[in-house]
mmCIF file of C-alpha atoms (C1' of nucleotides) and ligand atoms in Angstrom:
data_model
loop_
_atom_site.group_PDB
_atom_site.id
_atom_site.type_symbol
_atom_site.label_atom_id
_atom_site.label_comp_id
_atom_site.label_asym_id
_atom_site.label_seq_id
_atom_site.Cartn_x
_atom_site.Cartn_y
_atom_site.Cartn_z
ATOM 1 C CA UNK A 1 57.940 115.709 118.290
ATOM 2 C CA UNK A 2 58.731 119.183 117.903
ATOM 3 C CA UNK A 3 58.363 120.038 114.617
ATOM 4 C CA UNK A 4 59.383 123.657 115.239
ATOM 5 C CA UNK A 5 62.943 121.923 114.267
ATOM 6 C CA UNK A 6 64.286 124.228 112.226
ATOM 7 C CA UNK A 7 65.771 127.313 112.237
ATOM 8 C CA UNK A 8 67.154 127.526 108.973
ATOM 9 C CA UNK A 9 70.048 127.747 108.320
ATOM 10 C CA UNK A 10 71.858 131.074 106.792
ATOM 11 C CA UNK A 11 71.741 131.134 103.284
ATOM 12 C CA UNK A 12 75.685 131.626 102.434
ATOM 13 C CA UNK A 13 77.650 132.026 98.662
ATOM 14 C CA UNK A 14 78.613 128.298 99.893
ATOM 15 C CA UNK A 15 75.388 126.723 100.227
ATOM 16 C CA UNK A 16 73.487 128.058 97.277
ATOM 17 C CA UNK A 17 77.092 126.689 95.348
ATOM 18 C CA UNK A 18 76.250 123.358 97.251
ATOM 19 C CA UNK A 19 72.708 123.702 96.450
ATOM 20 C CA UNK A 20 73.575 123.888 92.457
ATOM 21 C CA UNK A 21 75.726 121.406 91.898
ATOM 22 C CA UNK A 22 73.447 119.100 92.725
ATOM 23 C CA UNK A 23 71.676 119.282 90.690
ATOM 24 C CA UNK A 24 73.106 116.693 88.471
ATOM 25 C CA UNK A 25 71.065 113.151 89.419
ATOM 26 C CA UNK A 26 74.353 110.918 90.599
ATOM 27 C CA UNK A 27 75.016 109.915 94.162
ATOM 28 C CA UNK A 28 78.513 111.231 94.911
ATOM 29 C CA UNK A 29 80.588 111.226 97.863
ATOM 30 C CA UNK A 30 80.954 114.515 99.892
ATOM 31 C CA UNK A 31 84.783 114.202 99.253
ATOM 32 C CA UNK A 32 83.374 113.452 95.297
ATOM 33 C CA UNK A 33 81.094 117.146 94.943
ATOM 34 C CA UNK A 34 84.114 119.053 96.913
ATOM 35 C CA UNK A 35 86.420 118.494 94.122
ATOM 36 C CA UNK A 36 84.265 119.106 91.534
ATOM 37 C CA UNK A 37 83.442 122.252 92.992
ATOM 38 C CA UNK A 38 86.529 123.208 93.270
ATOM 39 C CA UNK A 39 87.476 122.171 89.598
ATOM 40 C CA UNK A 40 84.375 123.723 88.794
ATOM 41 C CA UNK A 41 86.590 127.087 90.054
ATOM 42 C CA UNK A 42 84.963 127.147 93.759
ATOM 43 C CA UNK A 43 87.100 128.054 96.648
ATOM 44 C CA UNK A 44 84.729 126.790 99.564
ATOM 45 C CA UNK A 45 85.826 124.215 102.289
ATOM 46 C CA UNK A 46 85.848 120.424 102.350
ATOM 47 C CA UNK A 47 84.523 120.501 105.527
ATOM 48 C CA UNK A 48 81.918 123.138 104.943
ATOM 49 C CA UNK A 49 80.621 120.646 101.797
ATOM 50 C CA UNK A 50 80.639 117.497 104.682
ATOM 51 C CA UNK A 51 78.169 120.062 107.075
ATOM 52 C CA UNK A 52 75.799 120.818 104.350
ATOM 53 C CA UNK A 53 75.162 117.984 102.957
ATOM 54 C CA UNK A 54 74.303 116.415 106.651
ATOM 55 C CA UNK A 55 72.364 118.671 106.991
ATOM 56 C CA UNK A 56 70.603 118.598 103.299
ATOM 57 C CA UNK A 57 69.956 115.031 104.021
ATOM 58 C CA UNK A 58 68.620 115.647 107.236
ATOM 59 C CA UNK A 59 65.888 117.716 106.856
ATOM 60 C CA UNK A 60 65.499 115.657 103.269
ATOM 61 C CA UNK A 61 66.127 117.641 100.933
ATOM 62 C CA UNK A 62 68.620 115.645 99.713
ATOM 63 C CA UNK A 63 69.364 111.705 99.046
ATOM 64 C CA UNK A 64 71.900 110.075 101.459
ATOM 65 C CA UNK A 65 73.081 106.094 100.752
ATOM 66 C CA UNK A 66 76.367 103.980 102.295
ATOM 67 C CA UNK A 67 77.844 102.178 100.498
ATOM 68 C CA UNK A 68 78.990 98.578 100.878
ATOM 69 C CA UNK A 69 82.597 100.536 101.287
ATOM 70 C CA UNK A 70 81.206 102.451 104.362
ATOM 71 C CA UNK A 71 81.099 106.396 102.579
ATOM 72 C CA UNK A 72 78.000 107.813 102.763
ATOM 73 C CA UNK A 73 76.434 108.907 99.223
ATOM 74 C CA UNK A 74 74.898 111.658 98.197
ATOM 75 C CA UNK A 75 73.093 113.378 95.710
ATOM 76 C CA UNK A 76 69.776 115.321 95.246
ATOM 77 C CA UNK A 77 66.389 114.389 95.715
ATOM 78 C CA UNK A 78 63.831 114.291 92.951
ATOM 79 C CA UNK A 79 60.187 113.783 95.565
ATOM 80 C CA UNK A 80 60.896 116.572 97.917
ATOM 81 C CA UNK A 81 58.870 114.625 99.841
ATOM 82 C CA UNK A 82 57.769 111.206 100.127
ATOM 83 C CA UNK A 83 60.027 108.181 101.116
ATOM 84 C CA UNK A 84 61.084 105.798 97.867
ATOM 85 C CA UNK A 85 64.003 104.068 97.663
ATOM 86 C CA UNK A 86 67.155 103.726 94.421
ATOM 87 C CA UNK A 87 68.641 101.858 92.348
ATOM 88 C CA UNK A 88 72.127 103.190 91.147
ATOM 89 C CA UNK A 89 74.943 101.940 88.886
ATOM 90 C CA UNK A 90 77.574 100.987 90.894
ATOM 91 C CA UNK A 91 80.210 102.188 88.169
ATOM 92 C CA UNK A 92 78.961 106.402 87.240
ATOM 93 C CA UNK A 93 76.538 106.537 91.104
ATOM 94 C CA UNK A 94 73.944 107.485 88.005
ATOM 95 C CA UNK A 95 70.279 106.608 89.456
ATOM 96 C CA UNK A 96 66.450 105.884 88.892
ATOM 97 C CA UNK A 97 64.177 106.179 91.814
ATOM 98 C CA UNK A 98 62.239 102.966 92.184
ATOM 99 C CA UNK A 99 59.094 102.303 94.780
ATOM 100 C CA UNK A 100 58.635 98.894 96.026
ATOM 101 C CA UNK A 101 54.896 98.539 96.520
ATOM 102 C CA UNK A 102 53.489 97.714 99.844
ATOM 103 C CA UNK A 103 57.080 97.090 101.427
ATOM 104 C CA UNK A 104 57.143 99.773 104.351
ATOM 105 C CA UNK A 105 53.455 97.579 105.167
ATOM 106 C CA UNK A 106 55.702 94.314 104.551
ATOM 107 C CA UNK A 107 58.430 96.158 106.547
ATOM 108 C CA UNK A 108 56.364 96.930 110.555
ATOM 109 C CA UNK A 109 54.436 93.731 110.080
ATOM 110 C CA UNK A 110 57.491 91.927 110.062
ATOM 111 C CA UNK A 111 58.186 93.990 112.968
ATOM 112 C CA UNK A 112 54.845 93.549 114.679
ATOM 113 C CA UNK A 113 55.538 89.980 114.009
ATOM 114 C CA UNK A 114 58.784 89.991 116.232
ATOM 115 C CA UNK A 115 57.517 92.167 119.185
ATOM 116 C CA UNK A 116 60.250 94.885 117.493
ATOM 117 C CA UNK A 117 59.385 98.219 117.707
ATOM 118 C CA UNK A 118 60.050 101.647 116.059
ATOM 119 C CA UNK A 119 61.215 100.042 112.420
ATOM 120 C CA UNK A 120 63.643 101.564 109.954
ATOM 121 C CA UNK A 121 64.529 99.518 106.332
ATOM 122 C CA UNK A 122 66.744 100.103 103.956
ATOM 123 C CA UNK A 123 66.476 98.537 100.388
ATOM 124 C CA UNK A 124 68.676 99.697 97.938
ATOM 125 C CA UNK A 125 69.376 98.311 94.223
ATOM 126 C CA UNK A 126 72.743 98.378 92.426
ATOM 127 C CA UNK A 127 73.753 97.515 89.088
ATOM 128 C CA UNK A 128 75.534 98.481 86.423
ATOM 129 C CA UNK A 129 73.887 100.964 83.688
ATOM 130 C CA UNK A 130 73.205 100.145 80.131
ATOM 131 C CA UNK A 131 76.122 102.599 78.910
ATOM 132 C CA UNK A 132 78.619 100.996 81.300
ATOM 133 C CA UNK A 133 77.198 97.643 80.611
ATOM 134 C CA UNK A 134 78.952 98.779 77.361
ATOM 135 C CA UNK A 135 81.903 100.146 78.005
ATOM 136 C CA UNK A 136 82.578 97.469 80.142
ATOM 137 C CA UNK A 137 81.649 94.342 77.640
ATOM 138 C CA UNK A 138 84.291 96.638 74.556
ATOM 139 C CA UNK B 1 83.441 80.815 88.075
ATOM 140 C CA UNK B 2 85.622 78.644 89.761
ATOM 141 C CA UNK B 3 84.308 76.128 92.374
ATOM 142 C CA UNK B 4 87.955 75.224 93.676
ATOM 143 C CA UNK B 5 87.830 78.506 95.475
ATOM 144 C CA UNK B 6 88.763 78.156 99.452
ATOM 145 C CA UNK B 7 91.932 77.054 99.217
ATOM 146 C CA UNK B 8 90.609 75.930 102.960
ATOM 147 C CA UNK B 9 92.123 77.967 106.143
ATOM 148 C CA UNK B 10 94.481 76.646 108.373
ATOM 149 C CA UNK B 11 92.879 75.804 112.196
ATOM 150 C CA UNK B 12 94.899 78.112 113.941
ATOM 151 C CA UNK B 13 93.551 78.811 117.742
ATOM 152 C CA UNK B 14 93.092 81.825 117.248
ATOM 153 C CA UNK B 15 90.344 80.866 114.124
ATOM 154 C CA UNK B 16 89.458 78.226 116.783
ATOM 155 C CA UNK B 17 88.427 81.288 119.113
ATOM 156 C CA UNK B 18 86.550 83.790 116.779
ATOM 157 C CA UNK B 19 83.770 80.570 115.333
ATOM 158 C CA UNK B 20 83.651 79.294 118.562
ATOM 159 C CA UNK B 21 82.740 83.874 120.206
ATOM 160 C CA UNK B 22 80.630 84.088 117.474
ATOM 161 C CA UNK B 23 78.400 82.054 118.820
ATOM 162 C CA UNK B 24 76.323 84.232 120.511
ATOM 163 C CA UNK B 25 74.389 86.001 118.331
ATOM 164 C CA UNK B 26 74.274 89.112 117.910
ATOM 165 C CA UNK B 27 75.529 91.658 115.617
ATOM 166 C CA UNK B 28 79.111 93.008 116.226
ATOM 167 C CA UNK B 29 81.633 95.422 115.231
ATOM 168 C CA UNK B 30 84.647 94.077 114.669
ATOM 169 C CA UNK B 31 86.752 95.518 117.290
ATOM 170 C CA UNK B 32 83.613 94.680 119.389
ATOM 171 C CA UNK B 33 84.281 91.008 118.637
ATOM 172 C CA UNK B 34 88.091 91.529 119.212
ATOM 173 C CA UNK B 35 87.274 93.389 122.735
ATOM 174 C CA UNK B 36 85.372 90.267 123.813
ATOM 175 C CA UNK B 37 88.013 87.464 122.958
ATOM 176 C CA UNK B 38 90.434 89.539 125.107
ATOM 177 C CA UNK B 39 88.188 89.936 128.022
ATOM 178 C CA UNK B 40 88.262 86.457 128.198
ATOM 179 C CA UNK B 41 91.566 86.042 127.967
ATOM 180 C CA UNK B 42 92.065 85.243 124.630
ATOM 181 C CA UNK B 43 95.846 87.030 122.987
ATOM 182 C CA UNK B 44 94.551 87.714 119.552
ATOM 183 C CA UNK B 45 95.345 90.552 117.322
ATOM 184 C CA UNK B 46 92.832 93.041 116.371
ATOM 185 C CA UNK B 47 94.380 92.620 112.220
ATOM 186 C CA UNK B 48 94.085 89.051 112.878
ATOM 187 C CA UNK B 49 89.881 89.536 114.118
ATOM 188 C CA UNK B 50 89.399 91.720 110.443
ATOM 189 C CA UNK B 51 90.715 88.962 109.068
ATOM 190 C CA UNK B 52 88.910 86.268 109.805
ATOM 191 C CA UNK B 53 85.511 88.064 110.313
ATOM 192 C CA UNK B 54 86.333 89.050 106.236
ATOM 193 C CA UNK B 55 87.211 85.454 105.122
ATOM 194 C CA UNK B 56 84.270 84.474 106.498
ATOM 195 C CA UNK B 57 82.157 86.762 105.640
ATOM 196 C CA UNK B 58 83.333 86.170 101.979
ATOM 197 C CA UNK B 59 83.221 81.859 102.276
ATOM 198 C CA UNK B 60 78.880 83.205 103.561
ATOM 199 C CA UNK B 61 79.726 81.195 107.942
ATOM 200 C CA UNK B 62 79.086 84.417 109.238
ATOM 201 C CA UNK B 63 76.500 87.995 108.071
ATOM 202 C CA UNK B 64 78.147 90.846 107.977
ATOM 203 C CA UNK B 65 75.688 94.530 107.534
ATOM 204 C CA UNK B 66 77.211 97.739 107.408
ATOM 205 C CA UNK B 67 75.340 100.196 109.683
ATOM 206 C CA UNK B 68 74.226 103.711 109.032
ATOM 207 C CA UNK B 69 77.715 104.499 111.087
ATOM 208 C CA UNK B 70 79.374 102.573 108.183
ATOM 209 C CA UNK B 71 80.941 100.189 110.856
ATOM 210 C CA UNK B 72 80.727 96.508 109.371
ATOM 211 C CA UNK B 73 78.970 94.543 112.155
ATOM 212 C CA UNK B 74 79.616 90.318 112.449
ATOM 213 C CA UNK B 75 77.823 87.538 113.151
ATOM 214 C CA UNK B 76 77.218 83.799 112.823
ATOM 215 C CA UNK B 77 74.598 83.139 110.005
ATOM 216 C CA UNK B 78 72.195 80.808 110.863
ATOM 217 C CA UNK B 79 71.160 79.663 107.062
ATOM 218 C CA UNK B 80 74.181 78.124 106.344
ATOM 219 C CA UNK B 81 73.769 79.295 102.950
ATOM 220 C CA UNK B 82 70.747 80.457 101.416
ATOM 221 C CA UNK B 83 70.642 84.269 101.082
ATOM 222 C CA UNK B 84 68.017 85.945 103.561
ATOM 223 C CA UNK B 85 67.939 89.250 105.547
ATOM 224 C CA UNK B 86 67.933 90.139 108.741
ATOM 225 C CA UNK B 87 65.617 92.852 111.198
ATOM 226 C CA UNK B 88 68.262 93.797 113.878
ATOM 227 C CA UNK B 89 67.603 95.942 117.393
ATOM 228 C CA UNK B 90 69.274 99.018 117.369
ATOM 229 C CA UNK B 91 70.132 98.959 120.351
ATOM 230 C CA UNK B 92 71.879 95.755 121.313
ATOM 231 C CA UNK B 93 72.766 93.892 118.466
ATOM 232 C CA UNK B 94 70.186 91.033 118.572
ATOM 233 C CA UNK B 95 68.951 89.544 115.784
ATOM 234 C CA UNK B 96 66.307 87.803 114.177
ATOM 235 C CA UNK B 97 66.677 86.458 110.435
ATOM 236 C CA UNK B 98 63.375 86.954 108.410
ATOM 237 C CA UNK B 99 62.598 85.808 104.191
ATOM 238 C CA UNK B 100 61.420 88.513 102.168
ATOM 239 C CA UNK B 101 59.757 86.738 99.614
ATOM 240 C CA UNK B 102 59.424 86.982 95.644
ATOM 241 C CA UNK B 103 62.256 90.049 97.041
ATOM 242 C CA UNK B 104 65.169 87.901 94.151
ATOM 243 C CA UNK B 105 63.069 87.977 91.576
ATOM 244 C CA UNK B 106 61.107 91.890 92.074
ATOM 245 C CA UNK B 107 64.970 93.306 92.449
ATOM 246 C CA UNK B 108 66.006 91.593 89.091
ATOM 247 C CA UNK B 109 62.353 92.783 87.012
ATOM 248 C CA UNK B 110 63.493 96.046 88.235
ATOM 249 C CA UNK B 111 67.097 96.173 86.962
ATOM 250 C CA UNK B 112 65.473 94.992 83.619
ATOM 251 C CA UNK B 113 62.896 97.291 83.694
ATOM 252 C CA UNK B 114 65.749 100.064 83.398
ATOM 253 C CA UNK B 115 68.732 98.394 81.527
ATOM 254 C CA UNK B 116 70.620 97.561 84.518
ATOM 255 C CA UNK B 117 72.231 93.986 84.543
ATOM 256 C CA UNK B 118 74.237 92.388 87.561
ATOM 257 C CA UNK B 119 72.317 93.758 90.381
ATOM 258 C CA UNK B 120 72.460 93.438 94.103
ATOM 259 C CA UNK B 121 70.076 94.178 96.610
ATOM 260 C CA UNK B 122 70.015 95.613 99.830
ATOM 261 C CA UNK B 123 67.107 95.186 102.887
ATOM 262 C CA UNK B 124 67.803 95.953 106.448
ATOM 263 C CA UNK B 125 65.407 96.870 109.295
ATOM 264 C CA UNK B 126 66.005 97.514 112.419
ATOM 265 C CA UNK B 127 64.654 98.465 116.065
ATOM 266 C CA UNK B 128 64.240 98.168 119.154
ATOM 267 C CA UNK B 129 63.618 94.781 120.466
ATOM 268 C CA UNK B 130 61.110 94.019 123.620
ATOM 269 C CA UNK B 131 63.841 94.370 126.127
ATOM 270 C CA UNK B 132 65.398 97.020 125.080
ATOM 271 C CA UNK B 133 61.747 99.232 124.829
ATOM 272 C CA UNK B 134 61.056 97.973 127.711
ATOM 273 C CA UNK B 135 64.156 99.274 129.763
ATOM 274 C CA UNK B 136 63.789 102.565 127.950
ATOM 275 C CA UNK B 137 60.513 102.987 129.257
ATOM 276 C CA UNK B 138 60.906 102.939 132.798
ATOM 277 C "C1'" DC C 1 108.496 61.507 114.548
ATOM 278 C "C1'" DG C 2 111.841 66.152 113.025
ATOM 279 C "C1'" DC C 3 112.289 69.035 108.579
ATOM 280 C "C1'" DC C 4 110.457 72.486 106.121
ATOM 281 C "C1'" DT C 5 107.735 76.007 103.260
ATOM 282 C "C1'" DT C 6 104.212 78.695 103.342
ATOM 283 C "C1'" DA C 7 99.968 80.547 105.701
ATOM 284 C "C1'" DT C 8 98.867 83.127 109.540
ATOM 285 C "C1'" DC C 9 100.274 86.190 113.424
ATOM 286 C "C1'" DG C 10 100.851 90.419 115.942
ATOM 287 C "C1'" DA C 11 102.398 94.844 117.290
ATOM 288 C "C1'" DC C 12 102.369 99.034 115.225
ATOM 289 C "C1'" DA C 13 102.371 102.315 110.762
ATOM 290 C "C1'" DA C 14 99.978 104.697 107.337
ATOM 291 C "C1'" DT C 15 95.479 105.032 105.522
ATOM 292 C "C1'" DG C 16 91.005 107.128 104.213
ATOM 293 C "C1'" DA C 17 86.637 109.381 105.220
ATOM 294 C "C1'" DT C 18 84.676 111.591 108.456
ATOM 295 C "C1'" DT C 19 84.933 115.617 112.837
ATOM 296 C "C1'" DA C 20 86.092 118.516 115.107
ATOM 297 C "C1'" DT C 21 89.917 122.959 116.208
ATOM 298 C "C1'" DC C 22 89.555 127.727 116.398
ATOM 299 C "C1'" DA C 23 89.894 132.375 114.464
ATOM 300 C "C1'" DA C 24 88.063 134.692 110.841
ATOM 301 C "C1'" DT C 25 84.107 136.240 108.350
ATOM 302 C "C1'" DT C 26 79.533 137.538 106.934
ATOM 303 C "C1'" DG C 27 73.940 137.095 107.787
ATOM 304 C "C1'" DC C 28 70.805 139.895 108.584
ATOM 305 C "C1'" DA C 29 67.842 140.980 112.982
ATOM 306 C "C1'" DG C 30 67.544 145.182 115.018
ATOM 307 C "C1'" DC D 1 75.035 150.847 109.498
ATOM 308 C "C1'" DT D 2 75.814 147.584 113.898
ATOM 309 C "C1'" DG D 3 77.162 144.273 116.322
ATOM 310 C "C1'" DC D 4 76.667 138.930 117.445
ATOM 311 C "C1'" DA D 5 75.722 134.708 116.249
ATOM 312 C "C1'" DA D 6 76.065 131.771 112.627
ATOM 313 C "C1'" DT D 7 79.071 129.855 109.565
ATOM 314 C "C1'" DT D 8 83.598 128.923 106.888
ATOM 315 C "C1'" DG D 9 88.215 126.499 106.032
ATOM 316 C "C1'" DA D 10 92.407 125.479 107.165
ATOM 317 C "C1'" DT D 11 94.625 121.929 109.719
ATOM 318 C "C1'" DA D 12 94.571 118.693 113.695
ATOM 319 C "C1'" DA D 13 92.200 114.719 116.241
ATOM 320 C "C1'" DT D 14 89.596 110.727 115.140
ATOM 321 C "C1'" DC D 15 88.052 106.022 113.927
ATOM 322 C "C1'" DA D 16 87.351 102.065 111.122
ATOM 323 C "C1'" DT D 17 90.325 99.645 108.567
ATOM 324 C "C1'" DT D 18 94.164 98.335 106.294
ATOM 325 C "C1'" DG D 19 99.839 97.334 104.960
ATOM 326 C "C1'" DT D 20 103.503 96.050 106.942
ATOM 327 C "C1'" DC D 21 107.081 92.551 108.326
ATOM 328 C "C1'" DG D 22 110.016 90.093 111.609
ATOM 329 C "C1'" DA D 23 108.259 85.748 114.154
ATOM 330 C "C1'" DT D 24 105.442 81.722 114.690
ATOM 331 C "C1'" DA D 25 103.984 77.593 113.589
ATOM 332 C "C1'" DA D 26 100.444 74.106 109.761
ATOM 333 C "C1'" DG D 27 100.903 70.740 107.819
ATOM 334 C "C1'" DG D 28 102.440 67.856 103.983
ATOM 335 C "C1'" DC D 29 106.002 64.761 103.765
ATOM 336 C "C1'" DG D 30 109.411 61.678 104.393
HETATM 337 ZN ZN1 LIG E 201 76.760 103.243 84.660
HETATM 338 ZN ZN1 LIG E 202 60.843 102.795 102.150
HETATM 339 ZN ZN1 LIG E 203 71.924 85.820 108.996
HETATM 340 ZN ZN1 LIG E 204 67.505 95.197 121.858
#
DNA sequence: CGCCTTATCGACAATGATTATCAATTGCAG
DNA sequence: CTGCAATTGATAATCATTGTCGATAAGGCG
């Protein structure tokens, strides 16, 4: 509707720290990111981490997924823009981005077929990555 | 692994009430089902509703989905057994069951391709049903 | 039909993730 | 440099869900 929606947030020390930390390519909860930052010496507050991650998720700079437990997991989004989905390790959080050919069109078609509009979709694959499988199989 | 996993739960008044209430074909949270039951005159406890819904979900008698907010929604499952997915109205909760042809195979293939094992998948479509769209468009 | 064992209840406390408060800071426009 | 609104962070408040535990009652048995 309105493209002038983004009142660019201020570049604070905290925001910079979060952006840096997010280089790691693993899905982690807000609390987990906070712990990591503190363990690296940061004094950033938990609430700030929550706020930043939410704002970044809204603006599409990070991916957010809701785990089965209900907690929200975040990680830096590789493809700056395009819509995509993930295959994530349930154990260590490592994830790869996948594409699901034709699914966008399929979703829209299903919606139309049932008279539903404004369709959103969620596709998440989870599994156990090779490393974690090996460690567990020991 | 073990087929003798189900120590058939006792048929209590509370369980009956829940099973009855679930006839409605809408996704509702545990708390919402509890409220409805109480409003119908039941004296059932909240914890009991949570326990029953979870147990029913595990045994596959009800569908459970995790909403974006993180809360878990339940409803009676129409297809007694088979694996399937839903298109749910974000406003009123009304849902239809859909099937995503070949997705099971696709998911397994993606997993194999990346070395991930024990793949699970989530597909949920949400939209706005015709009634709710009309009401909103008013 | 009564009895007894034990699953199930339910009121209430406890947890854990997320959000709201609000005074103290601090980007940053002017 | 100034001034002020945006941002921070310690902490309290929410909210969904789970744990506790004495009371209750399903249901197998005699
Ligand atoms: Zn892993
Ligand atoms: Zn998609
Ligand atoms: Zn279903
Ligand atoms: Zn609707």
